[in-house]
Coordinates of C-alpha atoms (C1' of nucleotides) in Angstrom, one line a residue:
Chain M
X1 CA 0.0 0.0 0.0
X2 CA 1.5 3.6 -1.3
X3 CA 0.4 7.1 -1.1
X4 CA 0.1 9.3 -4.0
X5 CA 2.5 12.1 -2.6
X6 CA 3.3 16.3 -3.7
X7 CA 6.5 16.5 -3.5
X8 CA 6.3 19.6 -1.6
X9 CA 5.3 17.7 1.1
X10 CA 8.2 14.9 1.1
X11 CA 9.2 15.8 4.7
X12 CA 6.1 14.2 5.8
X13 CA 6.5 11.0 4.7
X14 CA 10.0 9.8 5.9
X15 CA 10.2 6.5 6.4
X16 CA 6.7 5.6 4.0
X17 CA 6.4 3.8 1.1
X18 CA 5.2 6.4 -1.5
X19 CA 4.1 6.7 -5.5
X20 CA 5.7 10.2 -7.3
X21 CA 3.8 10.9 -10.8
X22 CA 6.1 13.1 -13.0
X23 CA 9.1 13.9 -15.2
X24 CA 12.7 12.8 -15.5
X25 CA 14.8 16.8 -14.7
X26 CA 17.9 14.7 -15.2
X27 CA 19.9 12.4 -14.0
X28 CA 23.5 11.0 -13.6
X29 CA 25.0 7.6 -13.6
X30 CA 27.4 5.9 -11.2
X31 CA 27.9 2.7 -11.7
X32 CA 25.4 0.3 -10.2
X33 CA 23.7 3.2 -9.1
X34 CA 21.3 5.5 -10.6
X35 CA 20.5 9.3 -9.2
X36 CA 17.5 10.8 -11.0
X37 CA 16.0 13.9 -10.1
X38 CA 12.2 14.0 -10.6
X39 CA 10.0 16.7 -10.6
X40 CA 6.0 16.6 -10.1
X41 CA 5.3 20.3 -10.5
X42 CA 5.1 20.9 -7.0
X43 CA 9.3 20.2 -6.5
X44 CA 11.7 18.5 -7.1
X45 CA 13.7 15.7 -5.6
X46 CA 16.0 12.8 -6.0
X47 CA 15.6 9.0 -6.7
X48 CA 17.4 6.6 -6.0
X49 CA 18.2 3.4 -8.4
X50 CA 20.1 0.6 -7.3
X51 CA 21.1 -2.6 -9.5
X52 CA 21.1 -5.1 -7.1
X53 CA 18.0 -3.8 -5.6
X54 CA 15.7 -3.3 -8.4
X55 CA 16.9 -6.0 -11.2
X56 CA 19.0 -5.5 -14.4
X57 CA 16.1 -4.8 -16.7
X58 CA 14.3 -2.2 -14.9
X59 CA 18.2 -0.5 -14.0
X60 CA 18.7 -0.7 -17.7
X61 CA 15.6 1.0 -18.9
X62 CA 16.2 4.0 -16.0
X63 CA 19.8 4.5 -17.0
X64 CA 18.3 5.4 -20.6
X65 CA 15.4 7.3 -19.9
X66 CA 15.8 10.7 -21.8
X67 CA 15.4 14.0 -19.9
X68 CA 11.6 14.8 -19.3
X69 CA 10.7 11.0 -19.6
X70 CA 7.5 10.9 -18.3
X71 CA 7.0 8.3 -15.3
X72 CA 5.4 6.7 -12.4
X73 CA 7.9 6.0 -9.1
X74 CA 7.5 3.8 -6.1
X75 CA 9.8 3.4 -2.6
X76 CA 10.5 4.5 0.6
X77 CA 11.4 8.1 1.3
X78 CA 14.4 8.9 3.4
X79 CA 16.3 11.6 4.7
X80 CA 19.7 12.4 3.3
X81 CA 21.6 15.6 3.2
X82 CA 23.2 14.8 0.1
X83 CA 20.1 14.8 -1.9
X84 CA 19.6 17.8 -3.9
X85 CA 15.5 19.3 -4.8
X86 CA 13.4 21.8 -3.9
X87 CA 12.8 21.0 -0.9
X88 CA 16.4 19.7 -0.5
X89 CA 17.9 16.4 1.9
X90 CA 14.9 13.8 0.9
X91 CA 15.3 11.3 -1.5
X92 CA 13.1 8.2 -2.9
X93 CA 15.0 4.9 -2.6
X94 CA 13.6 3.5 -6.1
X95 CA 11.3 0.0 -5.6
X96 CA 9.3 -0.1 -8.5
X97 CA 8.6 2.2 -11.5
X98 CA 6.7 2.8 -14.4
X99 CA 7.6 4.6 -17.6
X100 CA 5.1 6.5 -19.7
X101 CA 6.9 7.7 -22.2
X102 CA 10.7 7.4 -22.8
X103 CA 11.7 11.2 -24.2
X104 CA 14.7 11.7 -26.4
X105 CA 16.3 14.5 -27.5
X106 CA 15.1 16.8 -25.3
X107 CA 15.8 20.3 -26.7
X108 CA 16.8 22.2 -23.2
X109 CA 19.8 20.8 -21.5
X110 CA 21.0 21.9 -18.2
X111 CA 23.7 23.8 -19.7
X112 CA 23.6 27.6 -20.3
X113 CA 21.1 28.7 -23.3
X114 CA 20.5 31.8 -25.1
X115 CA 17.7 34.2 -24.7
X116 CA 16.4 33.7 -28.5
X117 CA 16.4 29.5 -27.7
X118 CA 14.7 29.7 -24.4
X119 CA 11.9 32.1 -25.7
X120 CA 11.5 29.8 -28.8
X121 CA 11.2 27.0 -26.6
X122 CA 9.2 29.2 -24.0
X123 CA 7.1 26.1 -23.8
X124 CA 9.3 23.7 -22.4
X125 CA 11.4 26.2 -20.7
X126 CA 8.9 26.7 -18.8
X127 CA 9.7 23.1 -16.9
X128 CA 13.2 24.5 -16.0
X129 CA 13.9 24.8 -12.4
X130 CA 13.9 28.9 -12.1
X131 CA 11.1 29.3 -14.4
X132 CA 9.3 26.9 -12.2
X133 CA 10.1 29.4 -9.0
X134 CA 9.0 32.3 -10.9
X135 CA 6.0 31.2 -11.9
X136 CA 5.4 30.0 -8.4
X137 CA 6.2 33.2 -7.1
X138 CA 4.2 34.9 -8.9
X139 CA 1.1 32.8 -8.0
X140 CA 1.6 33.8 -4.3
X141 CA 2.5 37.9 -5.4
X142 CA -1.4 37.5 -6.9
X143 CA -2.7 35.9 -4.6
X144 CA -1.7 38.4 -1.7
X145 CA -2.6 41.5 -3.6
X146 CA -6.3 39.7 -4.0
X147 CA -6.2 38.5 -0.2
X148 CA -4.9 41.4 1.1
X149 CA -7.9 43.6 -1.0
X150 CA -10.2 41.5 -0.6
X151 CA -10.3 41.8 3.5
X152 CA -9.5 45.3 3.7
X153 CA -13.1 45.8 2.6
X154 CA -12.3 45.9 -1.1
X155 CA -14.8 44.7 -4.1
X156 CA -13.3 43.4 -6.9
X157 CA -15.0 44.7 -10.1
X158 CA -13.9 43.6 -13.5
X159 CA -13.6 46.8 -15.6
X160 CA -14.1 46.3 -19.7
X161 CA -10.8 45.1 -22.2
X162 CA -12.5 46.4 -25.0
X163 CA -12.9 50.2 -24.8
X164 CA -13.8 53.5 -27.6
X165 CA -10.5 55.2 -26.9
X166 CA -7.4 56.1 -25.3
X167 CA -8.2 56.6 -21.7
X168 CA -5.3 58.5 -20.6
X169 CA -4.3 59.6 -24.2
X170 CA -1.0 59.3 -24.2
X171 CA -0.2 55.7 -25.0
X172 CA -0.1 53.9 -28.1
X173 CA -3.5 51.4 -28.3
X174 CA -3.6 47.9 -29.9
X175 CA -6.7 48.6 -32.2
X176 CA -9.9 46.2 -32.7
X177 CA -12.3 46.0 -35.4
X178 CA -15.8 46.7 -32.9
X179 CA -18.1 45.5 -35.1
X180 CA -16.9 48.1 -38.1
X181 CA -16.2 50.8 -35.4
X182 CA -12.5 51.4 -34.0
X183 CA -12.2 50.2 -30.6
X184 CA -9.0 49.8 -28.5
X185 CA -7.5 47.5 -25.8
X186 CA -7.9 48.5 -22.8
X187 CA -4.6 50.3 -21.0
X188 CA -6.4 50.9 -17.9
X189 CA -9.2 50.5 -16.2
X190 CA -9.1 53.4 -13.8
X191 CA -12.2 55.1 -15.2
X192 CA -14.4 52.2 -14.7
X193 CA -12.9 52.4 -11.4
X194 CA -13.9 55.7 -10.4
X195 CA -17.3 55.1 -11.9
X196 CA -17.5 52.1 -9.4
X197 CA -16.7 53.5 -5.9
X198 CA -19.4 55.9 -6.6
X199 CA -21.3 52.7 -6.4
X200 CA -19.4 50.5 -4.1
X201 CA -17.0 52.7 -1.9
X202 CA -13.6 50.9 -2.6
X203 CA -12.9 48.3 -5.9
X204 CA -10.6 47.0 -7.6
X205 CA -9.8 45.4 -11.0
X206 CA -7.1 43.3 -11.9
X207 CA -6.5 41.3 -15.1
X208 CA -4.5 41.6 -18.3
X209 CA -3.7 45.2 -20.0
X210 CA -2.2 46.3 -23.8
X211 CA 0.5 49.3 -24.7
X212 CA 1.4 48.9 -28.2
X213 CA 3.7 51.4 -27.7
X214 CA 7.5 50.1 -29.5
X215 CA 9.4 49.6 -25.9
X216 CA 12.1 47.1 -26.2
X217 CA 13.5 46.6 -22.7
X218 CA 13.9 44.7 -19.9
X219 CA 10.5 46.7 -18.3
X220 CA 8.3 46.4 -20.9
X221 CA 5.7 44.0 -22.4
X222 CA 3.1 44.6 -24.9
X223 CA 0.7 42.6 -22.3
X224 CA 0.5 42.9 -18.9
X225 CA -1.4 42.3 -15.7
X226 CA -2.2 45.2 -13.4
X227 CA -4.0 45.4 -10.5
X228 CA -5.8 49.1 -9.9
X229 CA -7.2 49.9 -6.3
X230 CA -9.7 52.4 -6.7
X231 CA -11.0 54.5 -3.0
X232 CA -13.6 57.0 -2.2
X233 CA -13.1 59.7 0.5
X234 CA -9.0 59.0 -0.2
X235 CA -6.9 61.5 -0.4
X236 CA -2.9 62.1 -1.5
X237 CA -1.4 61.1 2.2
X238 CA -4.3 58.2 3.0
X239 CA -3.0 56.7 -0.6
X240 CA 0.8 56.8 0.5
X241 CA 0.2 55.0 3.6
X242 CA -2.9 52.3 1.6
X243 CA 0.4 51.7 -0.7
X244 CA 2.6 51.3 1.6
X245 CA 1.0 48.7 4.0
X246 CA 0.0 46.9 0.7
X247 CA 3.2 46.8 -1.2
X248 CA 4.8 45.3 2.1
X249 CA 2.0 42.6 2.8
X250 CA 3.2 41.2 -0.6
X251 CA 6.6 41.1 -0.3
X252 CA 6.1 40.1 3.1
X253 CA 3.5 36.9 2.2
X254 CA 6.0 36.2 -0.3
X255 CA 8.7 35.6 2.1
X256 CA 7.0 34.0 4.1
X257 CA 5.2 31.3 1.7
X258 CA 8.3 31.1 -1.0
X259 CA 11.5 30.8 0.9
X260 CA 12.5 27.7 -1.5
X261 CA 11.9 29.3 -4.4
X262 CA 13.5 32.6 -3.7
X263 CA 16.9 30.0 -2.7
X264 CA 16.2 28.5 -6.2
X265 CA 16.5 32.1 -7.5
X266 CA 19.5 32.9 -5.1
X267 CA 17.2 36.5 -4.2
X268 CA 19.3 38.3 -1.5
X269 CA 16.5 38.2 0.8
X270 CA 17.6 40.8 3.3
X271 CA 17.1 43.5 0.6
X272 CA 13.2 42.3 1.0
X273 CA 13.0 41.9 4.7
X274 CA 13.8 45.8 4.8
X275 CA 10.4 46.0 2.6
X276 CA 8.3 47.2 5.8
X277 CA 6.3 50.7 6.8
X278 CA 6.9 53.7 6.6
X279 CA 8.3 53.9 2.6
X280 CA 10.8 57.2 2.4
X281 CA 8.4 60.0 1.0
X282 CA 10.0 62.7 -1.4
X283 CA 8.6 65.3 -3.4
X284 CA 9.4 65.9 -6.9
X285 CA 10.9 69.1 -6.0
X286 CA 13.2 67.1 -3.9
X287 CA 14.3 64.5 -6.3
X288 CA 15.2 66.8 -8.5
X289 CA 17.6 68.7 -6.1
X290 CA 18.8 65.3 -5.2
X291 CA 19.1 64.0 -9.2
X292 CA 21.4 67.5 -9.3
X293 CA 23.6 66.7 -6.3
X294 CA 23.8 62.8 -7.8
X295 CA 25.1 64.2 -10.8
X296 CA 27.4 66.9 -8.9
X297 CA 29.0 64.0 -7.7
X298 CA 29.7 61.4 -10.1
X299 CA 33.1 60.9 -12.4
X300 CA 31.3 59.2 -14.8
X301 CA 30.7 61.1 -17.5
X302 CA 28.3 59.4 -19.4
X303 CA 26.2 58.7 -16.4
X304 CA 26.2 62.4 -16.3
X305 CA 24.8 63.1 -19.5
X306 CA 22.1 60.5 -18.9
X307 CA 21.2 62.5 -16.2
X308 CA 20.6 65.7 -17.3
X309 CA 17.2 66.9 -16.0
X310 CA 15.9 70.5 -15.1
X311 CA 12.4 71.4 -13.3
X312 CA 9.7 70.3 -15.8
X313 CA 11.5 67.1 -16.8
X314 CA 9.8 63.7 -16.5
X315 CA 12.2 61.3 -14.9
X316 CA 13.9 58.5 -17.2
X317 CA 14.8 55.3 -16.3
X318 CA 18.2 56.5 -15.1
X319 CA 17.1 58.5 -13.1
X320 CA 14.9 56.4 -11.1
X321 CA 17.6 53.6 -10.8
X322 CA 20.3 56.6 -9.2
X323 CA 17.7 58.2 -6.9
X324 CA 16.3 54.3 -5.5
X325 CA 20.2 53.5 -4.4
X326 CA 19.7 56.2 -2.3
X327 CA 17.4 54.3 0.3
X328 CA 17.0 50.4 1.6
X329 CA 13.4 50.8 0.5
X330 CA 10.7 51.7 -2.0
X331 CA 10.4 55.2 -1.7
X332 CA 7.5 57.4 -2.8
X333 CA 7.9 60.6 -5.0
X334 CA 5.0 62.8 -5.1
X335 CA 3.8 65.9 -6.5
X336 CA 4.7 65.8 -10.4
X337 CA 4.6 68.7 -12.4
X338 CA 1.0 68.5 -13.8
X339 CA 2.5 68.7 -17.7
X340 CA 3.9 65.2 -17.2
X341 CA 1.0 63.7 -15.7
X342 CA -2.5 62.6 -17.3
X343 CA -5.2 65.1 -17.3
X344 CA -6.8 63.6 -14.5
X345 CA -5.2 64.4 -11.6
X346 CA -5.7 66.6 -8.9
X347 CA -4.1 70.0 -8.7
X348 CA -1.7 70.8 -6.0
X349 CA -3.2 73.3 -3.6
X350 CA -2.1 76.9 -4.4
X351 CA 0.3 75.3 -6.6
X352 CA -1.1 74.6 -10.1
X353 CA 1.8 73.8 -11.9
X354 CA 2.1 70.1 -10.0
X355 CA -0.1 67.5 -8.9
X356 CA -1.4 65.0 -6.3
X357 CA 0.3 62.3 -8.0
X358 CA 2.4 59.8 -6.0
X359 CA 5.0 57.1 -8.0
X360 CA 6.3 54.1 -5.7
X361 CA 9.6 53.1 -7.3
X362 CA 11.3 49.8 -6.2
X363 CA 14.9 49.7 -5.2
X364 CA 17.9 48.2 -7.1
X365 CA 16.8 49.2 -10.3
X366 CA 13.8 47.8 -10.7
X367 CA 11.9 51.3 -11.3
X368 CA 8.1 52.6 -11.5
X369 CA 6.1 49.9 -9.9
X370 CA 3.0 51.8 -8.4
X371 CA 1.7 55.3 -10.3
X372 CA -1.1 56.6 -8.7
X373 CA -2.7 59.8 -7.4
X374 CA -5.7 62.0 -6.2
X375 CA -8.2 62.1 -8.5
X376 CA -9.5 65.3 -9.7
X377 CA -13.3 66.0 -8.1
X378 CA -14.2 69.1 -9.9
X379 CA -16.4 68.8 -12.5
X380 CA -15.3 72.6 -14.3
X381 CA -11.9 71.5 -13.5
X382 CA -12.2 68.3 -15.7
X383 CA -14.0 69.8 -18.1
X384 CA -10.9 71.9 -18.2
X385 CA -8.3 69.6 -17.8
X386 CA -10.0 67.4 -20.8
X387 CA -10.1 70.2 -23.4
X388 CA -6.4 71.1 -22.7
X389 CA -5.7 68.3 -23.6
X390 CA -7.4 67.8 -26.7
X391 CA -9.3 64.7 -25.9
X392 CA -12.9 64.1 -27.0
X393 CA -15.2 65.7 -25.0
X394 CA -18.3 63.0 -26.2
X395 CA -16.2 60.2 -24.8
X396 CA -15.9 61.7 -21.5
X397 CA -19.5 63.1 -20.8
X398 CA -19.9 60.0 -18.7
X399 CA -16.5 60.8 -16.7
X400 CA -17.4 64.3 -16.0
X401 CA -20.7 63.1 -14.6
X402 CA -19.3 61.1 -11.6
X403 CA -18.0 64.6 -10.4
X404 CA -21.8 66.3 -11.1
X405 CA -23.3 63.4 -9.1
X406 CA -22.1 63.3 -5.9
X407 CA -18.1 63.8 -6.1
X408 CA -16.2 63.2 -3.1
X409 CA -12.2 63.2 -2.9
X410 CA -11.2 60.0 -4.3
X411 CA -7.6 58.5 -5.1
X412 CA -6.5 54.8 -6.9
X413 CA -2.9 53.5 -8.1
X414 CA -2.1 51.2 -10.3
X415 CA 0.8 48.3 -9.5
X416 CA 2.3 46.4 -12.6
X417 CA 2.0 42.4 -11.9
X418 CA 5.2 41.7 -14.1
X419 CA 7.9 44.6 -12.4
X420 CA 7.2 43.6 -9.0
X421 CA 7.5 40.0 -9.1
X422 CA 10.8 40.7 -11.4
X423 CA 11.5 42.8 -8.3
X424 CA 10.5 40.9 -5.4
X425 CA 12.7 37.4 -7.3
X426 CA 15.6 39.6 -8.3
X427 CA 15.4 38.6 -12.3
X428 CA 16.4 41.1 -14.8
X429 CA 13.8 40.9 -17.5
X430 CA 10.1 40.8 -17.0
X431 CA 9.4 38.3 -19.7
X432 CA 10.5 35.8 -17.8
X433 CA 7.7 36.5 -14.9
X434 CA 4.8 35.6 -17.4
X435 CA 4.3 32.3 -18.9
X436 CA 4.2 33.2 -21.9
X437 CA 5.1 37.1 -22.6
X438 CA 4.1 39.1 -25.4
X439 CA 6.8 41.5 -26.4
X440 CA 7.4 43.8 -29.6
X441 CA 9.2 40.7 -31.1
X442 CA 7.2 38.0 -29.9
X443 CA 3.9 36.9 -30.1
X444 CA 4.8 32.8 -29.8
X445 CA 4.4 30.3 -28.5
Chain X
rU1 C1' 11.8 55.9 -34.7
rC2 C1' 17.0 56.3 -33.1
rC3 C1' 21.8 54.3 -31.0
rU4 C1' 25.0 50.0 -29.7
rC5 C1' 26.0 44.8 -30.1
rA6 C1' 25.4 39.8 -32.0
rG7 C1' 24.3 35.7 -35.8
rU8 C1' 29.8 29.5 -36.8
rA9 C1' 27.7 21.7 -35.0
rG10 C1' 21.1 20.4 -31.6
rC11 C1' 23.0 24.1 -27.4
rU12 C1' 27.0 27.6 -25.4
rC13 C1' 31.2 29.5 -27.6
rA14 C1' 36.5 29.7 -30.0
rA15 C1' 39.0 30.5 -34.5
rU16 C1' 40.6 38.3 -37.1
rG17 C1' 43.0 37.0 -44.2
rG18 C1' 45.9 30.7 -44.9
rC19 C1' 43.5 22.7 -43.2
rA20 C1' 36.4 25.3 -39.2
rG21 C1' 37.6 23.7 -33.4
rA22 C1' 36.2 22.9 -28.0
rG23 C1' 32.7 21.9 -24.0
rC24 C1' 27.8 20.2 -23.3
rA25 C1' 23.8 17.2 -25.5
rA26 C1' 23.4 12.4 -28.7
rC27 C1' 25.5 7.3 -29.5
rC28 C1' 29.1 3.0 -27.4
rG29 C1' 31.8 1.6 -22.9
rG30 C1' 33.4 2.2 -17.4
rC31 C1' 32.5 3.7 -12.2
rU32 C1' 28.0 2.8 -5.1
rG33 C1' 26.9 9.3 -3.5
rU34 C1' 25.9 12.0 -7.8
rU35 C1' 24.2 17.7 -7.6
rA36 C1' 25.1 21.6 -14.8
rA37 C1' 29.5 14.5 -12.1
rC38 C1' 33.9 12.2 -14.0
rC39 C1' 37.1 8.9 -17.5
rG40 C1' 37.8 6.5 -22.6
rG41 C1' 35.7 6.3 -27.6
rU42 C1' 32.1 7.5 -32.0
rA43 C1' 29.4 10.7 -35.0
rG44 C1' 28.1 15.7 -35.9
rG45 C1' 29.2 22.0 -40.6
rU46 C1' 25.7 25.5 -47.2
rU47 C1' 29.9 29.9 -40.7
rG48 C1' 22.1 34.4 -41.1
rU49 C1' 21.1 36.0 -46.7
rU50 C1' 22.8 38.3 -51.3
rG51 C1' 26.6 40.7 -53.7
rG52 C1' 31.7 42.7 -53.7
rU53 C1' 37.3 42.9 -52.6
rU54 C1' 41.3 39.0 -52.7
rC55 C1' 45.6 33.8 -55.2
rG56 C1' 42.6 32.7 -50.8
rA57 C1' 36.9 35.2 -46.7
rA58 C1' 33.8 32.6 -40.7
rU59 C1' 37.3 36.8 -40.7
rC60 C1' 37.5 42.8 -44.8
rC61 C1' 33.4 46.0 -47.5
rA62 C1' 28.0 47.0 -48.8
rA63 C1' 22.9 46.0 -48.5
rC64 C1' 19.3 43.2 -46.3
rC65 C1' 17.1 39.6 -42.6
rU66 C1' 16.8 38.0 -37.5
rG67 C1' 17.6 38.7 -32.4
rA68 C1' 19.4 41.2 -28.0
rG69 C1' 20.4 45.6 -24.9
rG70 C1' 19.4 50.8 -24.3
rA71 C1' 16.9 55.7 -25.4
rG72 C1' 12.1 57.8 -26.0
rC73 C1' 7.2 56.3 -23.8
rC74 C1' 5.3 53.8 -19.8
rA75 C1' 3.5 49.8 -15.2

RNA sequence: UCCUCAGUAGCUCAAUGGCAGAGCAACCGGCUGUUAACCGGUAGGUUGUUGGUUCGAAUCCAACCUGAGGAGCCA
């Protein structure tokens, strides 16, 4: 009698006979004795083959099993601190097995392989051991942001893919054929949002989001997930300290339910432990004096020249990665100049040239992962706001109405899926925290 | 759209004007503690494409194709 057994939970069974369902990761030969390392989905860990034990033509067929054979293992777990998995120091002392398919020619050895290969074969890659943590990861990042919402008197409302135009009218649109009318995919579904605390006090949608605009870095996907808190009777400071307590519940929940995967992913976890109330708060006015000292100060001259900025100037990538090595944490920078911002935003009190806008950028590079602000509750304002900027007035009627009807102070943010979780694991490039990422170069698999 | 870099065996790379190579993977054999093992052997090539320079081009030149990184824009 055997039990059917996740690997994850191979602790529990020392000593028991059990059955593992899964795939050959690979496996080396010694001899009489056989080490494979198997994984199920939910880890990975080692078994054990030895001639004597388990007969010459069931050793035989092992020994030539190709990587990702798919099969069907039977012994007695045991504790051994030389047995490598995820989790580590258990291993399967091989009784009896059962092979489903014997794979050969595996394309993706265990070797080092390109970027091109591996997103050509972004459907097996997808079996290798730090894909597997990412992925796994990013489960639990999703998972938090919905918990944590969900009992902090959130509702989650899904706002509409398909919408008539640009919402904030700066990005570039992927755009549908609406049944012989243009129609675009949605960027954002922040106006849906604001239209739905009116109704429901504080929502939220999260799901997939489009910019066709031609990015081609490591920040950038053409699809994306997003996840856009939207509260009434908020305001600039009460969205600071909403962010704050939520961007540290994931990280947090992360550590605390991925530990093995962030080892897979050798994450320096100290730089996450740090990831706790209060964030650093600066104002745009103040990063730019501190973006002037930074570039006071360096010898490097073409650092320099990336960081030219004056008073006006939207930040650029460099500049975000320079002014996050200043602190240990996220760190907030509020109060844009209003130019740089969408049209939708709150003006500063008695100084209309900048905004009630708030950006949370992540340390060590990793950039803009929260852009939010007050919302702007003046209906004349908006009305404003909307014809400097040249957007239709028609597709906004609806907009303007939720400040006619009722408009209270209200703020919302929205915190990209992909650039945290490339964050909170430490990767470099956010196609690798999606499945199956959709870049300007790539559309398959 | 612009700038930079790359393309050679299934994969990762070397060869910079003179016989196209290595490691891994594959195949054959050996080993009772492997961890991307190790040891011996076998096989594996239209050097991204087209044109040019040259006695001779993977190497130099031009155009193109594909990919990567970055800028702009953004999450």
């Amino acid at each position: 009698m055997t039990t059917e057994i996740a690997i994850e939970n191979i602790a529990q069974y020392v000593g028991q006979k059990v059955t593992i369902k899964g795939w050959l990761y690979s496996s080396t030969r010694k001899g009489k004795l056989l080490f494979m390392r198997l994984r199920d989905g939910t880890g990975i860990t080692q078994g054990v083959a030895f001639r004597p034990e388990i007969g010459d033509e069931l050793f035989e067929t092992l020994k030539r099993l190709g990587q990702e054979s798919s099969l069907i293992v039977t012994g007695e777990v045991r504790a051994n601190d030389r047995a490598p998995g995820v989790p580590k120091g258990y291993e399967v002392n091989i009784e009896s097995a059962q092979v489903l398919q014997d794979t050969q020619d595996y394309p993706i050895g265990l070797k080092e392989h390109g970027v091109d290969f591996l997103l050509d074969h972004r459907h097996l890659w997808l079996r290798s051991r730090r894909q597997w943590a990412i992925m796994r990861i990013r489960a639990t990042v999703k998972r938090a942001i919905i918990d944590f919402l969900d009992s902090h008197g959130f509702l989650n409302v899904d706002t509409p893919i398909i919408t008539p135009s640009a919402a904030e009218g700066t990005s570039t649109l992927f755009e549908v054929d609406y049944f012989d009318e243009k129609a675009y995919l949605a960027q954002t579904g922040q106006l849906y949002n604001e239209a739905n605390i009116m109704a429901f006090g504080k929502v939220y949608c999260f799901g997939p989001t489009f910019r066709a605009e031609k990015s081609k870095t490591r920040r950038h996907l053409a699809e994306f997930w997003m996840v856009e808190p939207e509260m009434a009777f908020f305001d600039l400071d009460d969205l600071m300290a909403f962010e704050e307590a939520f961007v540290s519940y994931i990280v947090q929940t992360t550590l605390e339910k991925r530990r093995a995967e962030l080892e897979v992913l050798e994450r320096d976890v100290s730089v996450l432990e740090n990831v706790k109330p209060p964030f650093p708060r600066i104002s745009y006015d103040e990063a730019i004096e501190r973006l002037h000292a930074i570039r006071e100060a360096t010898e490097d001259e073409e650092l320099k020249e990336l960081l030219k900025i004056e008073w006006g100037d939207d930040f650029g990538s460099p500049h975000e990665t320079e002014l996050t090595k200043q602190f240990d944490r996220p760190v907030f920078v509020y109060g844009y100049p209003t130019a740089v911002k969408a049209f939708y935003m709150e003006p500063w009190p008695g100084r209309p040239e900048i905004c009630k806008s708030v950006d949370l950028l992540a340390p060590e590079g990793y950039g803009e992962i929260i852009g939010g602000s007050e919302r702007m509750s003046d209906p004349d304002l908006l009305v404003e706001a909307i014809r400097r900027h040249e957007l239709p007035m028609a597709h906004y009627q609806w907009y303007v109405d939720l400040r006619r009807y009722g408009s209270v102070p209200h703020s919302g943010f929205g915190l990209g899926l992909e650039r945290t979780v490339a964050w909170i694991c430490g990767i470099d490039h956010v196609r690798e925290t999606i499945a199956f990422p959709r870049t300007l170069t790539r559309m398959r698999p």
